[in-house]
């Protein structure tokens, strides 16, 4: 029986994707005496991360439809890896500017190994679908079938559906001297067809795009589904009347979809970005996926017309594009999903008698509140904070950053309402948030039309910090309230992403935020903050100073220790400083969800460093930094991962947690997550990750604790 006892000691219980192409910074010359092979390769570390996701899909202790979901997540992750990381590496090699990585691997070796490992993972993924996931679904009455597996009645009903809903939106595209090879959009699923003219016996090539606006898995009968491409293939006589079908094969192209906007030279950043979004559709191909049964001549035609190299072609057991398994994972079978969990209102933000949401400004004037999503409700804490500020006649101004948000965001609506009611509203919208660019342009224009002051941050820097500041007129004068978080202002992902947020009226913090917002919207150059670490100017040196302090504490015999939880750690300068702490005897615990290029456990270098990774029902997204402080611990939360871009080319913010109870809470949680009793993965010095067969599912334990508090 799996234990879910969290056993995190606290003083007073009252709890944020592959990334853009980074350029390595110059190494610290004093690090020259360190081993040259002290870093793991970033790209290979990412493939190891996605292998852990695939391992969750393989784990039979997970509910079946959640395993299906992990299959879809794996496929989506891999698509983005090719679109960004592989594409960026290829671009740099072609331009002659690629250099060996910090791991020592040359760029061509990195590319070759990344392609090889990715191919192996894709093949494992396909095999898992056919050999395990598919049969398990069938055993539960969910059959993913081929067209020929359907009964005649099912085929007749789907034919009616095809004629009414599918056929009208299809566009057959022939290839001949009068019809050039069509453009194949990135990530689209397509059918390559060979047709024969029965009169001339001449064969012709054609392509049909599988429409993405129609569900991929077509309903045949209760619990019975067939892929849309097979429905189309079964009715090709309607698309090509009078022609004989010789062969049909599914294929899919992945393209370079990274953006390059030279904003220093762009008079209008929005227009420049919109033009670049159009160009993204025509990026060069970086991967061609085909069914393993494809005819060699058809494959040669595709490879030649698309300009892909042999090593960029992946043959797989169909069906291709298993992102579509999200549709299957959404099937309403409670017995095949995680037990339902509805986040509750944090105890300090609820009326005791009714459990209704409290007046947040009254609550925050008495104490800071540290919320831990999704265990604490985002809707009744952060979202309500913005909604209440927008509706409160005593609120004079709201200032907020937006990096990603949902399509029907109530936060956007609240900011619009606030501006229309006469409040001063400043919104810093990061329109270059990858794959959310188009949506963020829409939000920016909607906010501008409502009278909000919309700015796009600092030239050359993405604004990634998660901040909100409210100025309120109260009887004793103006008072400021703030939220600083580790995750985006997105109510939908807040139910799936694990994140922390600090709600506070602390004068030092709100004063710092006032100065920071002024710097972001104006021309201020004040980088002197009391309670914040702010990148790009101050975050790296502040973290280095804190690590140095732990070294000094250890040498002086005072309590020392470092606990860090991030999504990725690849920055060589920070890693070398952590190696220095380890050599000095400081215990360093790192909880890293994704990429980690630090090598733990190396004698004489990192034997005091442990690296673990927690994956599960929720995406571990928070960034937390805890330091023992010689007996006076400090804890910081915020938006920054330990990556070159976060430390040097983004506006990132960490806030120092003021309350001792919250510091203890964060420190204890990180200590527990590093413990051998937790179900997690451990990183070893050779770069391999191995499953730690602990007894405690940390996420389930936190769910149970949240439910227990609510019941009390």
XYZ file of C-alpha atoms in Angstrom:
712
model
C 0.000 0.000 0.000
C 1.506 3.303 -1.069
C 2.063 5.758 1.739
C 0.974 9.360 1.292
C 2.146 10.716 4.617
C 3.848 13.987 3.785
C 5.601 14.368 7.111
C 6.939 17.814 6.359
C 7.785 19.551 9.622
C 6.534 23.131 9.746
C 6.444 25.692 12.488
C 2.866 26.806 11.985
C 0.778 25.255 9.213
C -1.475 27.928 7.970
C 1.871 25.685 0.495
C 5.755 27.501 -11.646
C 8.800 23.902 -22.185
C 12.014 22.884 -24.606
C 13.435 26.377 -24.470
C 14.885 28.893 -26.836
C 18.405 28.587 -28.165
C 20.861 29.851 -25.566
C 24.368 31.049 -26.268
C 26.891 29.929 -23.700
C 28.421 32.780 -21.675
C 32.172 32.937 -21.208
C 33.493 30.722 -18.427
C 34.952 32.039 -15.229
C 38.723 31.907 -15.735
C 39.141 30.789 -12.125
C 37.227 27.615 -13.032
C 40.084 26.417 -15.216
C 41.248 23.893 -12.619
C 37.874 22.121 -12.667
C 37.391 18.976 -14.780
C 36.647 19.745 -18.408
C 33.924 17.084 -18.468
C 31.967 18.468 -15.513
C 28.894 19.378 -17.595
C 26.311 17.139 -19.186
C 24.982 17.999 -22.634
C 21.889 20.159 -22.633
C 20.142 18.548 -25.617
C 20.754 15.034 -24.350
C 19.533 16.067 -20.916
C 16.301 17.195 -22.552
C 15.819 13.860 -24.317
C 16.385 12.189 -20.948
C 13.613 14.366 -19.506
C 11.166 13.298 -22.213
C 12.200 9.685 -21.601
C 10.981 10.174 -18.009
C 7.635 11.379 -19.359
C 7.455 8.243 -21.505
C 8.250 6.179 -18.425
C 5.128 7.603 -16.775
C 3.109 6.465 -19.800
C 4.629 3.009 -19.309
C 3.867 2.945 -15.566
C 0.913 0.602 -15.000
C 0.330 2.049 -11.532
C -0.955 5.221 -13.227
C -4.649 5.322 -14.251
C -4.951 4.154 -17.850
C -6.303 7.352 -19.406
C -3.647 9.338 -17.548
C -1.030 7.089 -19.182
C -2.677 7.980 -22.493
C -2.316 11.654 -21.555
C 1.390 11.197 -20.885
C 1.676 9.629 -24.354
C 0.215 12.816 -25.844
C 2.444 15.046 -23.689
C 5.513 13.121 -24.835
C 4.564 13.670 -28.492
C 3.926 17.376 -27.981
C 7.212 17.814 -26.108
C 9.140 16.144 -28.897
C 7.515 18.316 -31.551
C 8.645 21.464 -29.745
C 12.141 20.043 -29.262
C 12.493 19.644 -33.029
C 10.839 22.976 -33.853
C 13.121 24.922 -31.541
C 16.218 23.099 -30.321
C 17.016 20.892 -33.326
C 16.035 23.687 -35.712
C 18.206 26.187 -33.851
C 21.190 23.841 -33.808
C 20.840 23.182 -37.541
C 20.582 26.906 -38.237
C 23.723 27.682 -36.276
C 25.669 24.863 -37.961
C 24.570 26.095 -41.398
C 25.588 29.652 -40.523
C 28.996 28.465 -39.292
C 28.529 29.985 -35.845
C 27.900 26.802 -33.833
C 30.545 26.034 -31.212
C 31.110 23.026 -28.958
C 28.749 22.894 -25.998
C 29.949 23.140 -22.429
C 29.841 19.335 -22.318
C 32.600 19.264 -24.946
C 30.436 17.770 -27.685
C 30.851 19.399 -31.075
C 27.703 20.786 -32.700
C 27.499 18.064 -35.349
C 27.990 15.356 -32.730
C 25.297 16.958 -30.570
C 22.917 17.050 -33.528
C 23.655 13.444 -34.510
C 23.222 12.105 -30.979
C 20.057 14.167 -30.424
C 18.535 12.797 -33.623
C 19.525 9.239 -32.739
C 18.156 9.393 -29.197
C 14.979 11.148 -30.343
C 14.430 8.493 -33.027
C 14.831 5.724 -30.458
C 12.328 7.420 -28.158
C 9.826 7.852 -30.994
C 10.120 4.174 -31.841
C 9.618 3.236 -28.169
C 6.618 5.560 -28.064
C 5.005 3.892 -31.087
C 5.742 0.418 -29.747
C 4.231 1.309 -26.367
C 1.045 2.445 -28.087
C 0.690 -0.784 -30.058
C 1.933 -3.299 -27.512
C 0.584 -1.884 -24.248
C -1.638 1.199 -24.368
C -3.860 0.023 -27.238
C -4.515 -3.447 -25.809
C -5.101 -1.990 -22.332
C -7.672 0.434 -23.750
C -9.368 -2.418 -25.584
C -9.507 -4.326 -22.322
C -11.460 -1.424 -20.847
C -13.878 -1.218 -23.750
C -12.121 1.607 -25.631
C -11.183 0.308 -29.090
C -8.957 2.342 -31.432
C -9.660 0.558 -34.666
C -8.759 0.438 -38.352
C -11.403 1.074 -41.011
C -11.531 -2.598 -41.927
C -12.257 -3.483 -38.283
C -15.589 -1.630 -38.363
C -18.883 -3.351 -38.967
C -20.760 -2.573 -42.171
C -23.273 -0.558 -40.162
C -20.511 1.510 -38.556
C -18.906 2.125 -41.940
C -22.229 3.270 -43.386
C -22.812 5.737 -40.542
C -19.277 7.131 -40.799
C -19.675 7.462 -44.570
C -22.667 9.733 -43.938
C -20.553 11.709 -41.469
C -17.735 11.898 -44.026
C -19.996 13.211 -46.795
C -21.581 15.833 -44.528
C -18.664 16.988 -42.363
C -15.331 15.980 -43.892
C -15.571 15.843 -47.683
C -16.630 19.507 -48.072
C -13.473 20.796 -46.338
C -10.947 18.582 -48.143
C -8.768 19.925 -50.950
C -7.065 17.321 -53.149
C -3.799 18.650 -54.560
C -2.353 16.898 -57.593
C 1.318 17.154 -58.555
C 2.207 17.466 -62.238
C 3.805 20.087 -64.532
C 0.733 22.306 -64.077
C 0.446 21.685 -60.332
C 3.680 22.213 -58.353
C 4.365 20.274 -55.188
C 2.146 21.889 -52.527
C 3.369 23.632 -49.429
C 3.174 21.265 -46.430
C 2.515 23.152 -43.206
C 4.412 22.220 -40.072
C 2.886 19.515 -37.851
C 0.000 18.902 -40.277
C -0.991 15.293 -40.939
C -1.167 14.440 -44.620
C -1.887 11.587 -47.007
C 0.532 11.007 -49.880
C -1.362 9.316 -52.700
C -0.386 7.491 -55.862
C -3.268 7.434 -58.385
C -3.445 5.693 -61.763
C -5.355 6.945 -64.771
C -7.117 3.790 -66.008
C -7.171 5.127 -69.573
C -3.502 6.037 -69.935
C -2.212 3.808 -67.077
C -0.058 6.779 -66.051
C 0.518 7.201 -62.318
C 0.120 10.540 -60.548
C 1.142 11.840 -57.140
C -1.311 13.800 -54.968
C -1.582 15.070 -51.432
C -4.570 15.469 -49.115
C -4.275 17.330 -45.813
C -6.134 15.804 -42.872
C -8.201 18.744 -41.555
C -7.082 19.660 -38.007
C -10.436 21.276 -37.182
C -12.146 17.858 -37.101
C -11.547 15.398 -34.272
C -8.806 12.952 -35.173
C -10.565 9.967 -33.588
C -13.933 9.493 -35.288
C -16.732 8.007 -33.187
C -18.109 4.778 -34.660
C -20.093 3.333 -31.744
C -19.816 3.523 -27.963
C -16.173 2.823 -27.115
C -15.162 2.413 -30.785
C -13.080 4.965 -32.710
C -11.216 5.091 -36.016
C -8.524 7.580 -37.163
C -9.785 10.348 -39.452
C -7.058 9.699 -42.039
C -8.355 6.146 -42.498
C -11.869 7.481 -43.040
C -10.505 9.803 -45.731
C -8.463 7.015 -47.309
C -11.525 4.785 -47.481
C -13.381 7.398 -49.535
C -10.710 8.614 -51.938
C -12.895 7.627 -54.880
C -15.052 10.640 -54.030
C -12.045 12.966 -54.146
C -10.527 11.471 -57.295
C -13.455 10.097 -59.296
C -12.461 7.843 -62.146
C -8.930 7.292 -60.851
C -7.520 4.077 -59.424
C -5.849 4.212 -56.029
C -2.414 2.608 -56.116
C -1.153 3.528 -52.647
C -1.720 5.931 -49.792
C 0.608 6.755 -46.921
C 0.384 9.153 -43.976
C 3.234 11.597 -43.424
C 3.995 14.613 -41.272
C 6.575 17.411 -41.443
C 8.107 19.359 -38.569
C 9.466 22.797 -39.436
C 11.664 25.412 -37.806
C 9.091 27.525 -35.980
C 11.400 29.737 -33.956
C 10.974 33.473 -34.382
C 13.640 36.030 -35.163
C 12.516 39.606 -34.575
C 15.186 42.289 -34.649
C 13.258 44.543 -32.334
C 16.032 47.107 -32.066
C 15.393 47.964 -35.701
C 11.623 47.496 -35.699
C 9.661 50.729 -35.637
C 6.546 48.839 -34.631
C 7.189 45.673 -32.650
C 3.634 44.355 -33.072
C 3.751 44.666 -36.866
C 7.230 43.165 -37.039
C 6.128 40.210 -34.940
C 2.997 39.661 -37.021
C 5.127 39.504 -40.171
C 7.448 37.016 -38.504
C 4.479 34.860 -37.455
C 3.504 34.607 -41.110
C 7.085 33.609 -41.984
C 7.034 30.901 -39.301
C 4.623 28.854 -41.441
C 7.320 28.587 -44.107
C 10.294 27.607 -41.962
C 12.623 24.928 -43.306
C 11.744 21.301 -42.450
C 13.705 19.560 -39.691
C 11.895 16.205 -39.515
C 9.771 13.995 -41.783
C 7.682 11.309 -40.087
C 6.295 8.528 -42.269
C 4.583 5.212 -41.722
C 7.024 2.338 -41.820
C 5.085 0.712 -44.670
C 5.599 3.670 -47.022
C 6.517 2.893 -50.615
C 10.213 3.738 -51.294
C 9.356 5.782 -54.392
C 6.789 7.842 -52.497
C 9.314 8.440 -49.728
C 11.937 9.526 -52.286
C 9.431 11.996 -53.751
C 8.620 13.466 -50.337
C 12.260 13.686 -49.270
C 13.294 15.324 -52.552
C 10.456 17.840 -52.686
C 10.733 18.749 -48.992
C 14.521 18.839 -48.929
C 15.003 16.569 -45.927
C 18.094 14.470 -45.320
C 18.008 10.722 -44.637
C 18.855 11.214 -40.963
C 15.833 13.536 -40.613
C 13.381 10.861 -41.781
C 11.678 8.743 -39.110
C 9.739 5.586 -40.015
C 7.129 4.703 -37.400
C 4.327 2.265 -36.821
C 1.217 4.331 -37.407
C -0.812 6.188 -36.462
C 1.379 9.264 -36.647
C 0.916 12.374 -34.495
C -0.096 10.857 -31.193
C -0.730 14.301 -29.730
C -4.273 13.389 -30.760
C -4.401 10.920 -27.870
C -5.514 13.897 -25.782
C -8.938 13.270 -27.353
C -8.881 9.724 -26.020
C -7.616 10.848 -22.626
C -10.632 13.175 -22.378
C -13.101 10.273 -22.506
C -15.347 10.404 -19.450
C -14.348 7.287 -17.572
C -13.810 8.314 -13.938
C -12.506 4.845 -13.130
C -9.610 5.372 -15.570
C -8.611 8.861 -14.387
C -7.008 10.312 -11.287
C -9.437 10.778 -8.420
C -11.087 14.191 -8.798
C -9.554 17.062 -6.883
C -11.046 20.534 -6.630
C -8.697 23.139 -5.114
C -10.008 24.918 -2.062
C -9.631 28.468 -0.825
C -6.530 29.055 1.285
C -7.485 29.085 4.975
C -6.335 32.690 5.430
C -8.411 33.869 2.471
C -11.740 32.328 3.524
C -14.388 33.386 5.992
C -14.193 30.863 8.820
C -17.948 30.447 9.298
C -18.994 30.147 5.645
C -15.758 29.171 3.859
C -16.675 31.936 1.374
C -13.884 34.059 -0.135
C -12.810 36.813 2.212
C -12.098 40.470 1.550
C -8.539 40.034 0.306
C -7.376 43.510 1.194
C -8.569 43.077 4.764
C -6.871 39.674 4.966
C -3.592 40.877 3.461
C -3.450 43.903 5.726
C -3.120 41.425 8.601
C -0.706 38.829 7.177
C 1.134 37.628 4.117
C -0.408 34.628 2.383
C 1.706 32.051 0.558
C -0.498 30.128 -1.861
C 0.518 26.797 -3.382
C -1.311 25.929 -6.585
C -3.102 23.766 -7.498
C -3.557 22.678 -3.879
C -4.782 26.209 -3.083
C -7.326 27.649 -5.481
C -5.977 30.134 -8.022
C -9.510 31.453 -8.638
C -10.149 32.434 -5.010
C -6.680 33.860 -4.432
C -4.776 35.391 -7.354
C -7.697 35.748 -9.753
C -9.899 37.167 -7.015
C -7.109 39.580 -6.031
C -7.245 41.146 -9.520
C -11.040 40.977 -9.757
C -11.522 42.611 -6.369
C -8.998 45.321 -7.199
C -10.823 46.069 -10.457
C -14.201 46.359 -8.697
C -13.046 48.227 -5.550
C -13.758 51.984 -5.783
C -10.884 52.637 -3.371
C -8.316 51.108 -5.736
C -6.567 53.821 -7.741
C -4.132 51.825 -9.863
C -3.298 48.294 -10.996
C 0.016 47.310 -12.562
C 0.595 43.804 -13.897
C 2.800 41.685 -16.137
C 1.278 39.147 -18.528
C 3.390 36.430 -20.139
C 0.818 33.736 -20.934
C -2.873 33.587 -20.099
C -5.927 31.610 -21.167
C -8.127 32.277 -24.188
C -11.076 33.434 -22.087
C -9.074 35.030 -19.293
C -11.130 36.609 -16.494
C -7.975 38.494 -15.532
C -7.947 40.305 -18.882
C -11.625 41.136 -18.413
C -10.944 42.516 -14.931
C -8.152 44.767 -16.199
C -10.455 46.029 -18.950
C -13.190 46.744 -16.383
C -10.699 48.556 -14.157
C -9.542 50.822 -16.973
C -13.100 51.600 -18.058
C -13.987 52.568 -14.499
C -11.233 55.190 -14.500
C -8.466 53.364 -12.680
C -4.883 53.713 -13.846
C -4.032 50.348 -15.395
C -0.547 49.475 -16.628
C -0.122 46.094 -18.301
C 3.237 44.827 -19.469
C 2.415 42.232 -22.149
C 5.212 39.980 -23.349
C 4.138 39.516 -26.945
C 7.168 37.335 -27.729
C 6.137 34.450 -25.424
C 6.832 31.467 -27.655
C 3.770 29.961 -29.384
C 1.525 32.469 -27.569
C 2.576 35.439 -29.692
C -0.648 35.721 -31.683
C -2.845 35.461 -28.601
C -0.783 38.045 -26.721
C -1.054 40.486 -29.623
C -4.840 40.152 -29.380
C -4.779 40.766 -25.615
C -2.518 43.795 -26.056
C -4.880 45.395 -28.537
C -7.959 44.599 -26.458
C -6.349 46.190 -23.411
C -5.268 49.252 -25.386
C -8.784 49.779 -26.743
C -10.125 49.678 -23.181
C -7.772 52.474 -22.104
C -5.055 50.433 -20.396
C -1.475 51.607 -20.683
C 0.156 48.710 -22.524
C 3.927 48.393 -22.793
C 6.118 45.614 -24.106
C 8.981 45.708 -21.653
C 12.585 46.557 -22.331
C 14.176 46.376 -25.767
C 16.142 43.162 -26.192
C 14.714 41.488 -23.073
C 11.711 39.260 -22.605
C 9.712 40.135 -19.508
C 9.084 36.793 -17.830
C 8.404 37.860 -14.225
C 4.942 37.301 -12.702
C 3.950 40.471 -10.862
C 0.837 42.397 -9.877
C 0.714 45.629 -7.830
C -2.431 47.336 -6.530
C -2.532 50.876 -5.095
C -5.464 51.477 -2.744
C -6.671 54.617 -0.967
C -7.313 53.780 2.697
C -8.199 55.905 5.758
C -4.586 56.132 6.883
C -3.262 56.876 3.370
C -2.267 54.961 0.268
C -1.450 51.313 0.761
C -0.016 48.928 -1.807
C -0.757 45.231 -2.218
C 1.111 42.775 -4.413
C 1.263 39.312 -5.866
C 4.569 37.761 -6.941
C 4.387 34.277 -8.384
C 6.294 31.485 -10.029
C 3.618 30.787 -12.668
C 1.612 32.595 -15.304
C -1.675 34.419 -14.774
C -3.532 31.573 -16.442
C -6.559 30.146 -14.603
C -6.586 26.997 -16.756
C -2.974 25.909 -16.349
C -3.139 26.868 -12.658
C -5.238 23.713 -12.181
C -2.466 21.565 -13.672
C 0.781 23.431 -12.878
C 2.362 23.426 -9.450
C 3.298 26.994 -8.493
C 3.772 29.276 -5.518
C 2.572 32.828 -5.117
C 3.078 35.442 -2.408
C 0.193 37.810 -1.658
C 1.433 40.628 0.526
C 1.175 44.234 1.636
C 4.750 44.236 2.960
C 5.998 47.801 2.558
C 9.520 46.870 1.478
C 8.280 44.489 -1.205
C 5.609 46.824 -2.570
C 8.081 49.721 -2.635
C 10.489 47.556 -4.625
C 7.707 46.623 -7.045
C 6.744 50.273 -7.511
C 10.323 51.070 -8.519
C 10.506 47.996 -10.769
C 7.310 48.828 -12.649
C 8.557 52.396 -13.111
C 11.793 51.027 -14.541
C 9.881 48.744 -16.896
C 7.470 51.370 -18.185
C 9.821 54.340 -18.168
C 13.527 54.966 -18.502
C 14.513 54.316 -14.912
C 17.823 52.595 -14.246
C 17.424 51.945 -10.528
C 18.526 48.388 -9.823
C 18.815 48.708 -6.052
C 16.094 46.598 -4.452
C 15.654 45.594 -0.860
C 13.552 42.418 -1.114
C 13.915 41.477 -4.784
C 16.537 39.851 -6.974
C 15.987 41.181 -10.505
C 17.556 39.955 -13.742
C 19.381 40.770 -15.854
C 21.420 43.109 -13.639
C 21.143 41.708 -10.141
C 19.906 38.125 -10.062
C 23.089 36.273 -10.980
C 25.402 38.198 -8.587
C 22.857 37.936 -5.769
C 22.569 34.152 -6.141
C 26.348 33.832 -6.303
C 26.648 35.899 -3.134
C 24.143 33.690 -1.327
C 26.042 30.546 -2.311
C 29.287 32.178 -1.119
C 27.579 32.973 2.167
C 26.650 29.306 2.650
C 30.275 28.348 2.046
C 31.367 30.855 4.696
C 28.745 29.582 7.152
C 29.914 26.007 6.698
C 33.570 26.904 7.206
C 32.659 28.808 10.353
C 30.734 25.821 11.735
C 27.328 27.467 11.382
C 24.291 25.739 9.822
C 24.602 25.679 6.039
C 22.750 24.195 3.120
C 21.245 25.015 -0.250
C 17.937 23.734 -1.613
C 16.815 24.810 -5.076
C 13.757 23.798 -7.070
C 13.665 24.854 -10.746
C 12.534 23.630 -14.142
C 16.038 23.650 -15.638
C 19.615 24.273 -14.606
C 22.174 24.750 -17.391
C 24.042 27.942 -16.493
C 27.715 26.987 -16.202
C 28.690 29.857 -13.911
C 25.999 28.991 -11.365
C 26.826 25.288 -11.663
C 30.519 25.973 -11.022
C 29.577 27.974 -7.936
C 27.470 25.037 -6.693
C 30.461 22.747 -7.304
C 32.515 25.132 -5.168
C 29.925 24.886 -2.391
C 29.972 21.089 -2.604
C 33.783 20.969 -2.409
C 33.588 23.174 0.667
C 31.235 20.637 2.309
C 27.869 22.400 1.833
C 24.969 20.021 1.207
C 23.172 21.026 -2.013
C 19.795 19.553 -2.933
C 18.433 20.314 -6.405
C 14.920 19.414 -7.548
C 14.926 19.839 -11.338
C 11.920 18.875 -13.416
C 13.564 19.057 -16.845
C 17.080 19.791 -18.041
C 20.082 19.525 -15.738
C 23.649 19.724 -17.033
C 25.255 19.533 -13.577
C 26.905 16.187 -12.798
C 26.198 15.177 -9.198
C 28.183 12.694 -7.146
C 31.602 13.221 -8.726
C 34.344 12.588 -6.114
C 36.138 15.763 -5.158
C 33.660 17.923 -7.055
C 29.986 17.238 -6.424
C 29.644 14.415 -3.918
C 27.570 16.749 -1.703
C 25.062 17.499 -4.469
C 21.868 15.472 -4.966
C 19.645 16.014 -8.012
C 16.114 14.656 -8.157
C 13.187 15.094 -10.513
C 9.507 14.820 -9.659
C 7.014 14.154 -12.446
C 3.395 13.256 -12.023
C -0.194 14.412 -12.163
C 0.784 18.072 -11.917
C 3.584 19.775 -13.801
C 6.154 20.880 -11.219
C 6.700 24.491 -12.268
C 7.676 26.497 -9.181
C 11.098 28.055 -8.674
C 12.162 28.111 -5.037
C 15.549 28.952 -3.500
C 16.277 28.158 0.154
C 19.484 28.942 2.057
C 20.278 27.828 5.626
C 21.772 31.239 6.365
C 23.892 30.162 9.319
C 20.779 29.398 11.347
C 18.655 32.246 9.964
C 17.178 30.667 6.811
C 16.089 32.615 3.756
C 13.652 31.547 1.049
C 13.023 33.151 -2.333
C 10.413 32.368 -4.966
C 9.978 33.738 -8.470
C 10.088 33.280 -12.199
C 13.720 32.440 -12.967
C 15.250 29.139 -13.964
C 19.005 28.671 -13.898
C 19.527 29.233 -17.602
C 21.585 31.743 -19.551
C 18.537 33.433 -21.004
C 16.785 33.787 -17.623
C 19.799 35.279 -15.915
C 21.102 37.482 -18.735
C 18.409 38.171 -21.325
C 15.120 38.350 -19.452
C 13.475 40.426 -16.801
C 13.077 37.922 -13.983
C 12.192 38.496 -10.337
C 12.733 36.534 -7.143
C 11.183 37.819 -3.923
C 12.528 37.160 -0.461
C 9.815 35.564 1.676
C 9.356 37.688 4.827
C 7.511 35.343 7.209
C 9.498 32.670 9.129
C 6.583 30.216 8.929
C 6.581 30.427 5.150
C 10.356 30.065 5.015
C 10.111 26.903 7.108
C 7.272 25.618 4.940
C 9.278 26.039 1.737
C 12.482 24.657 3.205
C 10.721 21.611 4.620
C 8.942 20.867 1.358
C 12.192 21.006 -0.620
C 13.892 18.823 1.978
C 11.115 16.259 1.695
C 11.182 16.283 -2.126
C 14.890 15.397 -2.032
C 14.321 12.511 0.363
C 14.662 8.869 -0.668
C 11.109 8.167 0.496
C 9.690 10.243 -2.369
C 8.785 8.633 -5.689
C 11.115 10.488 -8.039
C 14.076 10.112 -10.386
C 17.721 10.509 -9.358
C 20.435 11.908 -11.608
C 23.783 10.093 -11.559
C 27.220 11.328 -12.542
C 27.100 9.610 -15.945
C 23.989 11.560 -16.931
C 21.528 8.700 -16.431
C 18.289 9.159 -14.501
C 16.996 6.224 -12.469
C 13.594 5.813 -10.879
C 13.699 6.079 -7.104
C 11.210 3.560 -5.771
C 10.078 5.578 -2.792
C 6.859 5.075 -0.875
C 5.469 8.629 -0.938
C 3.787 10.277 -3.923
C 4.475 13.892 -2.945
C 1.659 15.299 -5.056
C -0.895 12.844 -3.704
C 0.300 13.601 -0.191
C -0.225 17.331 -0.755
C -3.685 16.668 -2.199
C -4.630 14.637 0.872
C -3.275 17.293 3.206
C -5.251 19.994 1.365
C -8.438 17.912 1.628
C -7.791 17.249 5.299
C -7.362 20.943 6.064
C -10.566 21.735 4.223
C -12.518 19.117 6.169
C -11.307 20.640 9.441
